[in-house]
Amino acid sequence: MKAIFDDRQWKHTPRHFMANGAILPNPEQAERIDILLAGARAAGCEVQAPVDAGLGPIAAIHSAEYLTFLQNIYARWRRIEGAGEEVIPNIHPANRGDSYPKSAIGQAGYHQGDTACPIASGTWEAAYWSAQSAVSGADVVLGGERAAYALSRPPGHHAFGDLAGGFCFLNNSAIAAERFLANGLRPAILDVDVHHGNGTQGIFYGRRDVLTVSIHADPARFYPFFWGHAHERGEGAGLGYNLNLPLARGTDDAGFLATLDAALAQIRSFGADVVVVALGLDAYEGDPFKGLAVTTPGFARIGAAIAGLGLPTLFVQEGGYICDALGDNLTSVLGGFTEA
Ligand SMILES: [Zn+2]
C-alpha cells in the first residue's frame, strides 16, 4: 500500500490548548509524524510525497472567506499589540449567521470553534499539504490501487466548511470524498476516531451524494458534545444519509466490532463504490483521551472488517495521540486490512 506524506506537514507545531480551565501542552504534536510513518512502513507501506493539486480540491469543501482567513490570520494577529504567539480565540458568535467582523480577534472567534486549533506561522502550509496528501491518496486509489494511506496531519474531521476546531483546519477526509465524487464515484466516509467527526457531518449534512457514518464515544459527556448524537440523521435531501453510532465510554473490541458491522451494513445499503476511512487511532485503550478501549489486535480486526466490504479504500489519518502503541495500532489496522 502507498502512504502519502509531505515534509511541510511538520511546520504546524501547536503549543497550547485549554482544557477544563487549564492551559495545557497541545497533544497534536508533530512528533506523531515519525511514529505514524514508522507504523505505516511496518505495515509494508511505501511512503511518497503528494502531488500539488492546487487550491481547487480544498475550495470544493471550504469557503473562500475561511481559506483567506487561514492564510492571513497569523500575520494580522502578530500586529495586535501584546498578542500571544498563537492565534487562539476568546469570543465566539452565538450563530453562524451573526455579523462577520473586520477584526482579526473577531474573525478568529468566527472561524475557530474552540481553543484546540491554535494557528501559528506554519499552520496554513502544514494544513495545505496535509490536505494534498489526502487528495493524492484519493488519486492513487482512482488510479486503480485497492487502497492507500494518507498521513494527513494536522487532522481534519473536526473542521467544518468555514470553522476550525479540535486540532483540525482543513477536512482532509471530506476533501478526499469530494475528489472521488468529482471523478464519478459514490463515496462513503467511515469515521472510526474516538471523537465524532462533527466537521465531516456538518459539511455533508444536507447532501445525499456522500454517506457519512461515525462510530465514537457518546458525546453526551465527551468532545465534541454538540454533535454526534444518534438522532442526528441529516437534513433536507440529506436526511437518512448521516449515521451516528455513539458508544458508551470504555467500550471494548467486541462492542466496537459489533457496531462496526452495523456501519458497514449501512455503507453496503448506500451502494458505495469507494470508502474513505477517517482513521483515528484514539479509540485505543491506552490513548490519552481514554474514551473507548479498543486493543492493538482489535485494530487489526477493524482493518479486516473494512476490507470485507471489498471496496477501494482510502485511509486518512485523523486523531490518535502519543502513547506506547500509536505506531503499532496503525500497523495493526493497515496490516489487518491488507491480510484480509
Ligand atoms: Zn479524535
XYZ file of C-alpha atoms and ligand atoms in Angstrom:
341
model
C 0.000 0.000 0.000
C 1.224 3.509 -0.771
C 1.426 6.039 2.034
C 1.342 9.755 1.227
C 3.063 12.440 3.309
C 4.822 15.762 2.736
C 7.615 17.114 4.947
C 5.946 20.545 5.067
C 3.331 18.979 7.365
C 5.955 19.281 10.122
C 5.558 23.076 10.086
C 2.481 23.135 12.350
C 3.806 22.947 15.898
C 0.905 23.884 18.206
C 1.958 24.709 21.734
C -1.138 25.201 23.833
C -4.790 24.490 24.268
C -7.167 24.943 27.127
C -8.935 22.033 28.832
C -11.095 22.270 31.928
C -9.865 25.791 32.542
C -6.194 24.801 32.478
C -3.674 25.792 29.805
C -2.023 22.537 28.738
C 0.512 21.360 26.147
C -1.266 20.681 22.841
C -1.499 16.885 22.280
C -1.468 17.134 18.471
C 2.316 17.198 18.344
C 4.353 16.988 15.139
C 6.246 14.070 16.671
C 3.196 11.968 15.841
C 4.503 12.009 12.269
C 7.599 9.908 12.934
C 5.575 7.391 14.931
C 2.917 7.094 12.225
C 5.477 6.883 9.406
C 7.201 4.020 11.234
C 3.846 2.324 11.779
C 2.934 2.642 8.107
C 6.304 1.300 6.969
C 5.976 -1.653 9.354
C 2.680 -2.480 7.597
C 4.552 -2.568 4.277
C 3.695 0.923 3.050
C 5.975 2.773 0.644
C 5.946 6.459 1.523
C 5.724 9.045 -1.254
C 5.128 12.793 -1.383
C 1.831 14.189 -2.674
C 1.439 15.984 -5.992
C 0.279 19.594 -5.599
C -3.296 19.614 -6.902
C -3.685 23.291 -6.002
C -6.453 25.003 -4.051
C -9.283 23.631 -6.206
C -9.977 20.419 -4.254
C -9.742 22.320 -0.945
C -12.038 25.121 -2.137
C -14.577 22.469 -3.163
C -15.168 21.948 0.587
C -14.097 25.167 2.340
C -15.373 28.729 1.845
C -13.173 31.329 0.156
C -13.560 33.573 3.209
C -12.274 30.832 5.525
C -9.315 29.976 3.291
C -8.305 33.642 3.177
C -8.552 33.745 6.969
C -6.336 30.676 7.391
C -3.704 32.076 5.048
C -3.545 35.582 6.563
C -4.624 35.495 10.182
C -1.241 34.802 11.754
C 0.410 37.868 10.211
C -2.599 40.018 11.182
C -2.580 38.623 14.724
C 1.079 39.485 15.193
C 0.263 43.148 14.536
C -2.020 43.267 17.611
C -0.127 44.921 20.440
C 0.633 42.370 23.150
C -0.800 39.431 21.181
C 0.229 35.907 22.146
C 2.371 33.764 19.895
C -0.577 31.694 18.644
C -3.977 32.706 17.294
C -6.428 31.430 19.920
C -9.939 32.889 20.065
C -11.551 34.387 23.136
C -15.018 35.323 21.864
C -17.460 33.474 19.606
C -20.677 34.374 17.785
C -23.742 32.559 19.048
C -24.791 31.626 15.491
C -23.091 31.230 12.107
C -25.418 33.888 10.680
C -24.254 36.573 13.104
C -22.336 39.547 11.709
C -18.854 38.959 10.260
C -16.406 41.442 11.777
C -13.329 43.049 10.216
C -11.194 42.492 13.322
C -8.649 39.672 13.497
C -9.875 38.854 17.017
C -13.474 38.717 15.858
C -12.694 36.627 12.792
C -10.635 34.222 14.936
C -13.724 33.716 17.084
C -15.840 33.174 13.975
C -13.509 30.654 12.323
C -12.025 28.817 15.327
C -14.631 26.863 17.253
C -12.533 26.133 20.322
C -9.084 26.673 21.855
C -7.709 23.416 20.441
C -6.814 24.761 16.994
C -4.099 27.376 17.608
C -2.690 28.958 14.453
C 0.973 29.967 14.120
C 3.362 30.738 11.287
C 3.470 27.263 9.742
C -0.132 26.204 10.265
C -1.520 27.044 6.831
C 1.345 25.419 4.958
C 1.127 22.240 7.057
C -2.667 22.043 6.729
C -2.421 22.668 2.973
C -0.012 19.762 2.492
C -1.982 17.535 4.842
C -4.962 18.081 2.532
C -2.796 17.479 -0.552
C -1.739 14.150 0.957
C -5.414 13.165 1.142
C -6.048 14.342 -2.440
C -3.045 12.410 -3.732
C -4.169 9.362 -1.740
C -7.540 9.598 -3.488
C -5.769 9.883 -6.830
C -3.736 6.743 -6.089
C -7.000 4.862 -5.484
C -8.571 6.423 -8.579
C -5.525 5.157 -10.478
C -6.533 1.599 -9.643
C -4.844 0.750 -6.343
C -7.013 -1.231 -3.929
C -6.079 1.063 -1.031
C -3.864 3.933 0.083
C -2.971 5.632 3.350
C -2.788 9.428 3.640
C -0.760 10.511 6.645
C -2.833 13.661 6.975
C -1.547 15.665 9.894
C -2.792 18.101 11.122
C -6.004 16.068 11.100
C -9.291 17.190 9.600
C -12.574 15.681 10.764
C -13.479 18.431 13.249
C -13.154 21.128 10.565
C -16.419 22.376 9.027
C -16.607 24.311 5.779
C -15.688 27.574 7.500
C -14.688 26.556 11.022
C -11.564 25.021 12.576
C -11.722 23.042 15.810
C -10.261 20.122 17.721
C -6.730 20.254 16.203
C -8.277 20.401 12.687
C -8.172 23.108 9.979
C -8.959 21.523 6.599
C -11.244 18.494 6.416
C -8.951 16.070 4.644
C -11.441 13.177 4.601
C -14.185 15.380 3.151
C -11.793 16.793 0.554
C -10.865 13.235 -0.481
C -14.520 12.161 -0.669
C -15.312 15.156 -2.870
C -12.374 14.196 -5.087
C -13.899 10.731 -5.565
C -17.305 12.257 -6.254
C -15.836 14.589 -8.865
C -14.442 11.511 -10.584
C -17.818 9.810 -10.803
C -17.650 7.573 -7.728
C -20.150 7.226 -4.870
C -18.186 7.660 -1.646
C -18.990 6.746 1.933
C -16.962 8.166 4.812
C -16.477 5.803 7.750
C -15.112 7.632 10.804
C -13.654 5.355 13.492
C -11.947 8.089 15.542
C -12.947 8.123 19.227
C -14.367 11.609 18.687
C -17.386 12.248 16.485
C -16.494 13.601 13.032
C -18.585 16.725 13.508
C -16.978 18.765 10.739
C -17.476 15.989 8.211
C -21.086 15.573 9.293
C -21.656 19.318 9.007
C -20.177 19.528 5.518
C -22.399 16.787 4.085
C -25.435 17.133 6.383
C -27.808 18.371 3.678
C -26.468 16.088 0.949
C -27.293 12.560 -0.161
C -24.357 12.018 -2.526
C -21.872 11.234 0.277
C -22.833 8.899 3.137
C -21.282 9.841 6.476
C -21.028 7.244 9.251
C -19.254 7.826 12.573
C -18.528 5.474 15.479
C -17.359 7.335 18.583
C -17.601 7.774 22.330
C -21.035 9.126 23.333
C -20.870 12.927 23.039
C -23.302 13.356 25.921
C -20.167 13.542 28.072
C -17.322 13.680 25.524
C -15.919 16.064 22.892
C -17.437 17.422 20.629
C -20.578 17.434 22.857
C -22.908 19.331 20.485
C -22.750 16.810 17.631
C -22.580 13.035 17.223
C -25.852 12.021 18.859
C -27.814 9.164 17.320
C -30.790 11.358 16.444
C -28.683 13.499 14.050
C -29.593 11.845 10.734
C -29.072 14.596 8.147
C -31.487 17.236 6.915
C -33.428 18.018 3.758
C -32.134 15.945 0.855
C -29.522 14.518 3.226
C -31.983 13.063 5.717
C -31.035 9.432 6.275
C -27.532 9.888 4.848
C -25.781 10.578 8.150
C -25.440 7.781 10.699
C -24.070 8.302 14.201
C -23.238 5.271 16.317
C -22.240 6.557 19.774
C -20.722 4.040 22.180
C -20.596 4.022 25.964
C -17.275 5.142 27.417
C -14.893 2.218 27.817
C -16.485 0.053 25.089
C -14.083 -2.788 24.195
C -13.202 -4.638 20.979
C -16.352 -6.762 20.945
C -18.673 -3.787 21.341
C -16.793 -1.715 18.793
C -16.726 -4.503 16.198
C -20.437 -5.253 16.595
C -21.190 -1.582 15.940
C -18.758 -1.550 13.019
C -20.845 -4.336 11.448
C -23.883 -2.042 11.546
C -21.850 0.771 9.985
C -20.619 -1.498 7.191
C -24.167 -2.721 6.506
C -25.271 0.888 6.009
C -22.364 1.508 3.624
C -23.413 -1.554 1.584
C -27.035 -0.381 1.520
C -25.923 3.017 0.258
C -24.223 1.328 -2.690
C -20.871 2.988 -2.055
C -18.187 2.171 -4.553
C -15.320 3.696 -2.578
C -14.706 4.174 1.155
C -12.833 6.949 2.905
C -11.849 5.752 6.378
C -11.372 8.680 8.761
C -8.753 6.753 10.668
C -8.464 7.971 14.204
C -6.448 5.643 16.408
C -7.584 7.270 19.650
C -10.247 4.637 20.360
C -7.226 2.735 21.760
C -7.451 1.699 25.409
C -4.174 3.471 26.200
C -4.808 6.715 24.282
C -4.513 9.850 26.436
C -8.175 10.723 25.704
C -9.431 7.457 27.254
C -12.793 7.387 25.529
C -13.005 3.751 24.397
C -10.971 0.566 24.969
C -10.020 -0.893 21.586
C -6.835 -3.013 21.781
C -3.954 -3.271 19.314
C -5.216 -6.670 17.997
C -8.686 -5.098 17.867
C -7.422 -2.574 15.318
C -6.379 -5.464 13.031
C -9.926 -6.812 13.250
C -11.262 -3.352 12.369
C -8.983 -3.273 9.314
C -10.077 -6.780 8.287
C -13.771 -5.928 8.675
C -13.354 -2.852 6.478
C -11.562 -4.982 3.872
C -14.638 -7.234 3.910
C -16.558 -4.519 2.065
C -14.443 -5.381 -0.973
C -14.264 -1.714 -1.981
C -11.393 0.592 -2.941
C -10.387 2.233 0.317
C -8.539 5.386 1.297
C -7.365 5.618 4.886
C -6.987 9.229 6.018
C -5.219 9.797 9.327
C -7.270 11.639 11.949
C -6.569 11.511 15.698
C -4.525 9.124 17.809
C -2.110 10.639 20.269
C 1.312 9.848 21.601
C 1.226 6.693 23.721
C 3.021 3.345 23.820
C 1.190 1.709 20.910
C 0.308 4.535 18.497
C 2.555 3.217 15.716
C 1.618 -0.414 16.398
C -2.063 0.453 16.150
C -1.554 1.935 12.686
C 0.441 -1.140 11.624
C -2.334 -3.291 13.018
C -5.231 -1.663 11.169
C -3.392 -1.407 7.814
C -1.953 -4.904 8.219
C -5.358 -6.337 9.147
C -6.856 -4.739 6.026
C -4.096 -5.994 3.729
C -4.089 -9.555 5.071
C -7.873 -9.967 4.969
Zn -10.078 12.011 17.970
